[in-house]
Amino acid sequence: MKKFTGMILILITFLVFTACQNTDGEAVSNWNGNTQGKISSGSEDEIENNKTEEQREAKQVSYTTEVPKEYRREAQQQGEIVRVEYETKDYTSTSDETIIKPAYVYLPYGYGENDRETKYDILYMMHGWTMTAESYFDPSSSDMIDLFDNLIENGDMRPTIIVSATFDTENQPQDFGRSTEEIAEFHQELRNDLMPYIESHFHTYAEGISEADFRNSRAHRAFTGFSLGGVTTWYQFVYNLDYIRNFIPMSGDCWILGTYGGRYQPVETTKYLENVVKDGDWEKDDFYIYAAIGTSDPIWDQVNNQLEEMMKSDEFTPDNLHYAIKEGGRHDMVAATEYLYHALPIIFGVKTR
């Protein structure tokens, strides 16, 4: 009798262990990388759908790792920072008064002003609240310049022109309400003023500055931003998708339907973004989004809620939307630098998507 009971226990243990494995004999993982057994009482179709969803999430979500120390040191081949000024206007106002704004341009090592044969990819960067156009390239608070130099020197990223701009009309920190007004309208400034100035003065893939020129070169253009700059990045996806193919929103959700849209309206926000794709007749491989957030970031819920909804959408697949998470990542430049370290080799480099 004792021998028979022991055999039953062994059999039960075997069945439980088998139920917690997939068909390949590997433990099933949930979207955030934690291994867990899943027992379903549903139909075969439901089980297959769950399996497919898990496989998609495993491909669509990743955890970032720290930037190696050698990428935060001065490279032997160093780029150059150039300050430019361009004419624009305050798009939050009805006034047509011309204002002058600065932008800072990173030119990669080897860039030649007179070399018009060599074309360069271009990345536009937007800072967060209380920051300015200089912030990304300030060595006292950011390792961005060293990161870009080393990514290019080591062959992780093609030589790329990088533009750090500002949404503030005076390039000075404003109150939160004013800044949210400015980021909502920056897409007009980018399209009408900043891009035409930058890409008529530096050697990008745009043959000229007409709408057709920018549309034809969109595959070589990206926009990124941190915090309110991340929110600004989503605005560019909504309004300037015809000019820009690649987007890196960092620590910021989409506010097209209102402030904190990812927290309060993630389903509606996702539907809106779906319609942007559908209404523009964009194919699923016509754009790429690398969205990033840290688990200790105060706005984790805003970003996570939106991205979880987006990953349920048929319009946003693992091939055009990637969700990057920094375990313990906070709302700071350390996290932003880490996100770019992983994103840029995918967008302007050799890593596969």
Coordinates of C-alpha atoms in Angstrom, one line a residue:
M1 CA 0.0 0.0 0.0
K2 CA 2.8 2.4 0.8
K3 CA 4.6 1.5 -2.5
F4 CA 1.4 2.2 -4.5
T5 CA 0.9 5.6 -2.7
G6 CA 4.5 6.6 -3.6
M7 CA 3.9 5.8 -7.3
I8 CA 0.8 8.0 -7.3
L9 CA 2.9 10.9 -5.8
I10 CA 5.6 10.4 -8.4
L11 CA 2.9 10.4 -11.2
I12 CA 1.3 13.6 -9.9
T13 CA 4.6 15.4 -9.6
F14 CA 5.5 14.4 -13.2
L15 CA 2.1 15.7 -14.5
V16 CA 2.4 19.0 -12.7
F17 CA 6.0 19.5 -14.0
T18 CA 4.9 18.7 -17.5
A19 CA 1.9 21.1 -17.4
C20 CA 4.3 23.9 -16.6
Q21 CA 6.3 23.4 -19.7
N22 CA 5.6 24.3 -23.3
T23 CA 5.8 22.0 -26.3
D24 CA 9.6 22.5 -26.6
G25 CA 10.1 21.4 -23.0
E26 CA 11.0 25.0 -21.9
A27 CA 9.4 26.9 -19.1
V28 CA 6.8 29.3 -20.3
S29 CA 7.8 33.0 -19.7
N30 CA 5.4 35.9 -19.3
W31 CA 6.0 39.3 -21.0
N32 CA 8.3 40.7 -18.3
G33 CA 10.7 37.8 -18.4
N34 CA 9.6 36.0 -15.2
T35 CA 9.3 32.3 -15.6
Q36 CA 5.9 30.9 -14.6
G37 CA 3.8 27.9 -15.2
K38 CA 0.4 28.4 -16.9
I39 CA -2.4 25.9 -16.8
S40 CA -5.4 26.5 -19.0
S41 CA -8.7 24.9 -18.9
G42 CA -9.8 26.5 -22.2
S43 CA -10.1 25.0 -25.7
E44 CA -7.2 24.1 -27.9
D45 CA -7.8 27.3 -29.9
E46 CA -7.6 29.4 -26.7
I47 CA -4.4 27.6 -25.6
E48 CA -2.9 28.2 -29.1
N49 CA -3.9 31.9 -29.0
N50 CA -2.3 32.3 -25.6
K51 CA 0.9 30.6 -26.8
T52 CA 1.1 32.9 -29.8
E53 CA 0.5 36.0 -27.7
E54 CA 3.3 34.9 -25.3
Q55 CA 5.7 34.4 -28.2
R56 CA 4.9 37.8 -29.6
E57 CA 5.4 39.5 -26.2
A58 CA 8.7 37.7 -25.7
K59 CA 9.9 39.2 -29.0
Q60 CA 8.4 42.6 -28.4
V61 CA 9.7 43.3 -24.9
S62 CA 13.3 43.5 -23.6
Y63 CA 15.2 44.6 -20.6
T64 CA 18.0 47.0 -21.1
T65 CA 21.5 46.7 -19.6
E66 CA 23.9 49.4 -18.4
V67 CA 26.0 51.3 -20.8
P68 CA 29.5 49.9 -20.7
K69 CA 32.1 52.1 -19.0
E70 CA 34.1 52.3 -22.2
Y71 CA 31.2 53.9 -24.0
R72 CA 31.1 56.7 -21.4
R73 CA 34.7 57.7 -21.9
E74 CA 36.2 59.9 -24.5
A75 CA 36.6 58.2 -27.9
Q76 CA 39.6 58.6 -30.0
Q77 CA 37.4 59.7 -32.9
Q78 CA 35.3 62.6 -31.6
G79 CA 32.5 64.5 -33.2
E80 CA 31.9 68.2 -33.1
I81 CA 29.1 70.3 -31.6
V82 CA 27.9 73.3 -33.6
R83 CA 25.4 75.9 -32.4
V84 CA 23.0 77.2 -35.0
E85 CA 20.2 79.7 -34.9
Y86 CA 17.1 79.6 -37.1
E87 CA 14.0 81.6 -37.7
T88 CA 10.6 80.4 -36.5
K89 CA 7.6 81.6 -34.6
D90 CA 5.5 80.9 -31.5
Y91 CA 3.0 78.3 -32.8
T92 CA 1.0 78.5 -29.6
S93 CA 0.2 82.2 -30.6
T94 CA -1.7 83.7 -33.5
S95 CA 1.1 86.2 -33.9
D96 CA 3.4 85.8 -37.0
E97 CA 6.3 87.6 -35.3
T98 CA 9.6 86.0 -36.2
I99 CA 11.7 84.7 -33.3
I100 CA 15.2 83.3 -33.3
K101 CA 15.9 79.9 -31.6
P102 CA 19.0 77.9 -31.1
A103 CA 19.8 74.3 -31.8
Y104 CA 22.9 72.2 -31.2
V105 CA 24.1 69.9 -33.9
Y106 CA 26.4 67.0 -33.4
L107 CA 28.5 66.3 -36.5
P108 CA 30.2 62.9 -36.4
Y109 CA 33.9 62.4 -36.8
G110 CA 35.0 62.8 -40.4
Y111 CA 32.1 65.0 -41.4
G112 CA 33.2 67.3 -44.2
E113 CA 31.4 70.5 -44.9
N114 CA 32.6 70.4 -48.5
D115 CA 31.9 66.7 -49.0
R116 CA 28.5 66.8 -50.6
E117 CA 28.7 63.2 -51.8
T118 CA 28.5 61.6 -48.4
K119 CA 25.0 61.5 -46.9
Y120 CA 24.2 61.1 -43.2
D121 CA 21.2 59.8 -41.2
I122 CA 19.8 62.4 -38.9
L123 CA 18.3 62.2 -35.4
Y124 CA 16.3 65.0 -33.8
M125 CA 16.3 65.1 -30.0
M126 CA 13.9 66.9 -27.6
H127 CA 14.7 67.6 -23.9
G128 CA 12.4 67.3 -21.0
W129 CA 10.7 69.8 -18.7
T130 CA 13.1 72.4 -17.2
M131 CA 15.8 71.4 -19.5
T132 CA 17.1 73.4 -22.5
A133 CA 18.5 72.8 -26.0
E134 CA 22.0 72.5 -24.5
S135 CA 21.2 69.8 -21.9
Y136 CA 21.9 66.6 -23.9
F137 CA 25.3 67.9 -24.9
D138 CA 26.3 69.3 -21.5
P139 CA 29.3 67.2 -20.3
S140 CA 28.6 68.1 -16.7
S141 CA 25.2 66.3 -16.7
S142 CA 25.2 64.0 -19.7
D143 CA 27.4 61.3 -21.3
M144 CA 25.6 61.6 -24.6
I145 CA 28.5 63.0 -26.7
D146 CA 30.8 60.2 -25.5
L147 CA 28.0 57.7 -26.2
F148 CA 27.5 58.9 -29.8
D149 CA 31.3 59.0 -30.4
N150 CA 31.8 55.5 -29.2
L151 CA 28.8 54.0 -30.9
I152 CA 30.1 55.4 -34.2
E153 CA 33.8 54.6 -33.6
N154 CA 33.0 51.0 -32.7
G155 CA 30.7 50.4 -35.7
D156 CA 27.5 50.0 -33.7
M157 CA 25.9 53.0 -35.5
R158 CA 26.5 54.7 -38.8
P159 CA 27.9 58.2 -38.7
T160 CA 24.8 60.3 -37.8
I161 CA 24.0 64.0 -37.5
I162 CA 22.2 64.6 -34.2
V163 CA 20.2 67.8 -33.5
S164 CA 19.3 68.9 -30.0
A165 CA 16.5 71.4 -30.1
T166 CA 14.0 73.0 -27.7
F167 CA 10.3 73.5 -27.6
D168 CA 10.6 76.7 -25.4
T169 CA 10.4 79.9 -27.4
E170 CA 13.1 81.5 -25.2
N171 CA 15.1 78.3 -24.6
Q172 CA 14.5 78.8 -20.9
P173 CA 12.6 76.6 -18.4
Q174 CA 8.9 77.5 -18.2
D175 CA 6.1 76.4 -15.9
F176 CA 4.5 73.0 -16.6
G177 CA 1.4 74.4 -18.2
R178 CA 3.3 76.5 -20.7
S179 CA 5.6 73.7 -21.6
T180 CA 2.7 71.3 -22.4
E181 CA 1.3 74.0 -24.7
E182 CA 4.6 74.3 -26.5
I183 CA 5.2 70.5 -27.0
A184 CA 1.8 70.1 -28.5
E185 CA 2.7 72.6 -31.3
F186 CA 6.3 71.8 -31.8
H187 CA 5.5 69.5 -34.8
Q188 CA 4.7 72.6 -36.8
E189 CA 8.1 74.2 -36.0
L190 CA 9.9 71.0 -36.8
R191 CA 8.3 70.6 -40.1
N192 CA 8.2 74.2 -41.3
D193 CA 11.3 75.7 -39.8
L194 CA 13.9 73.5 -38.1
M195 CA 14.1 70.7 -40.6
P196 CA 14.3 73.0 -43.6
Y197 CA 17.1 75.0 -41.9
I198 CA 19.1 72.0 -40.7
E199 CA 18.8 69.9 -43.8
S200 CA 19.7 72.7 -46.1
H201 CA 22.9 73.4 -44.2
F202 CA 24.1 69.8 -43.4
H203 CA 24.4 66.8 -45.6
T204 CA 21.5 64.5 -45.0
Y205 CA 19.6 62.1 -47.4
A206 CA 17.1 64.9 -48.3
E207 CA 17.9 66.1 -51.8
G208 CA 16.2 69.4 -51.0
I209 CA 13.7 70.9 -48.5
S210 CA 10.4 70.3 -50.4
E211 CA 7.8 68.0 -48.9
A212 CA 8.7 65.4 -51.5
D213 CA 12.3 65.6 -50.5
F214 CA 11.6 65.0 -46.8
R215 CA 9.1 62.2 -47.6
N216 CA 11.5 60.4 -49.8
S217 CA 14.3 60.5 -47.2
R218 CA 12.1 59.6 -44.1
A219 CA 13.8 56.2 -43.7
H220 CA 17.0 58.0 -42.7
R221 CA 15.4 60.2 -40.1
A222 CA 14.5 59.6 -36.4
F223 CA 13.0 61.6 -33.5
T224 CA 13.6 61.0 -29.8
G225 CA 12.9 62.7 -26.6
F226 CA 12.9 62.2 -22.8
S227 CA 10.1 63.0 -20.4
L228 CA 8.1 65.9 -22.0
G229 CA 10.5 65.2 -24.9
G230 CA 9.1 61.7 -25.0
V231 CA 5.6 63.1 -25.1
T232 CA 6.8 65.4 -28.0
T233 CA 8.0 62.3 -29.8
W234 CA 4.5 60.8 -29.9
Y235 CA 3.2 64.1 -31.3
Q236 CA 5.7 63.7 -34.2
F237 CA 4.4 60.2 -34.8
V238 CA 0.9 61.6 -35.1
Y239 CA 1.7 64.7 -37.2
N240 CA 5.0 64.0 -39.0
L241 CA 5.0 60.3 -39.8
D242 CA 5.3 61.3 -43.5
Y243 CA 8.6 62.9 -42.7
I244 CA 10.0 60.6 -40.1
R245 CA 10.2 56.8 -40.0
N246 CA 11.8 56.1 -36.6
F247 CA 10.7 57.1 -33.1
I248 CA 12.3 56.7 -29.7
P249 CA 9.9 58.0 -27.0
M250 CA 11.7 57.7 -23.6
S251 CA 9.8 58.0 -20.3
G252 CA 6.9 59.6 -22.0
D253 CA 3.4 58.6 -23.1
C254 CA 1.1 60.0 -25.8
W255 CA -1.0 63.0 -24.8
I256 CA -2.9 63.5 -28.1
L257 CA -6.2 63.0 -26.3
G258 CA -5.1 64.9 -23.1
T259 CA -2.4 65.2 -20.5
Y260 CA -1.4 61.8 -19.0
G261 CA -3.2 60.0 -21.8
G262 CA -1.3 56.7 -21.2
R263 CA -2.6 56.6 -17.6
Y264 CA -6.2 57.7 -18.1
Q265 CA -7.0 56.7 -21.7
P266 CA -4.7 54.0 -22.8
V267 CA -7.3 52.2 -24.9
E268 CA -8.6 55.3 -26.6
T269 CA -5.0 56.5 -27.2
T270 CA -4.1 53.3 -28.8
K271 CA -7.1 53.4 -31.0
Y272 CA -6.1 57.0 -32.1
L273 CA -2.6 55.8 -33.0
E274 CA -4.1 52.9 -34.9
N275 CA -6.1 55.3 -36.9
V276 CA -3.0 57.4 -37.7
V277 CA -1.5 54.3 -39.3
K278 CA -4.7 53.3 -41.1
D279 CA -5.7 56.8 -42.3
G280 CA -2.2 57.3 -43.7
D281 CA -2.3 54.0 -45.5
W282 CA 1.0 53.1 -43.8
E283 CA 2.1 49.5 -44.0
K284 CA 3.4 47.7 -40.9
D285 CA 7.0 48.1 -42.0
D286 CA 6.7 51.8 -42.8
F287 CA 7.6 52.9 -39.3
Y288 CA 9.5 51.8 -36.2
I289 CA 8.9 52.7 -32.5
Y290 CA 11.4 52.0 -29.7
A291 CA 9.6 53.0 -26.5
A292 CA 11.4 52.9 -23.2
I293 CA 10.7 53.3 -19.5
G294 CA 12.1 52.3 -16.1
T295 CA 10.3 50.3 -13.5
S296 CA 11.1 52.9 -10.8
D297 CA 10.2 55.9 -13.0
P298 CA 7.3 57.9 -11.5
I299 CA 5.4 57.7 -14.8
W300 CA 5.8 54.0 -15.2
D301 CA 2.1 53.4 -15.1
Q302 CA 1.4 56.0 -17.8
V303 CA 3.8 54.5 -20.3
N304 CA 3.3 50.8 -19.3
N305 CA -0.5 51.1 -19.6
Q306 CA -0.3 52.6 -23.1
L307 CA 2.3 50.1 -24.4
E308 CA 0.5 47.1 -23.0
E309 CA -2.6 48.2 -25.0
M310 CA -0.5 48.9 -28.1
M311 CA 0.9 45.4 -28.0
K312 CA -2.6 44.0 -28.2
S313 CA -3.1 45.9 -31.5
D314 CA -2.7 44.3 -34.9
E315 CA -1.2 47.5 -36.2
F316 CA 1.7 47.5 -33.7
T317 CA 3.7 44.3 -34.2
P318 CA 7.1 43.1 -32.8
D319 CA 8.5 44.3 -36.2
N320 CA 7.4 48.0 -35.7
L321 CA 7.0 48.4 -31.9
H322 CA 9.6 47.5 -29.3
Y323 CA 9.0 48.0 -25.6
A324 CA 12.3 48.4 -23.6
I325 CA 12.3 48.3 -19.8
K326 CA 15.1 49.3 -17.5
E327 CA 14.8 47.4 -14.2
G328 CA 14.9 49.9 -11.4
G329 CA 15.3 52.7 -14.0
R330 CA 14.4 56.2 -12.8
H331 CA 13.4 59.4 -14.5
D332 CA 16.9 60.6 -15.3
M333 CA 19.6 61.0 -17.9
V334 CA 21.2 57.8 -16.8
A335 CA 18.2 55.9 -18.0
A336 CA 17.9 58.0 -21.2
T337 CA 21.5 57.3 -22.1
E338 CA 20.9 53.6 -21.6
Y339 CA 17.8 53.6 -23.8
L340 CA 19.7 55.3 -26.7
Y341 CA 22.6 52.9 -26.3
H342 CA 20.3 50.1 -27.1
A343 CA 18.0 51.9 -29.6
L344 CA 20.4 53.6 -32.0
P345 CA 22.3 50.5 -33.1
I346 CA 18.9 49.1 -34.1
I347 CA 17.7 52.2 -36.0
F348 CA 20.9 53.4 -37.5
G349 CA 23.1 50.4 -37.1
V350 CA 23.5 46.7 -37.7
K351 CA 21.3 45.1 -35.1
T352 CA 18.2 43.4 -36.4
R353 CA 14.7 44.3 -35.3

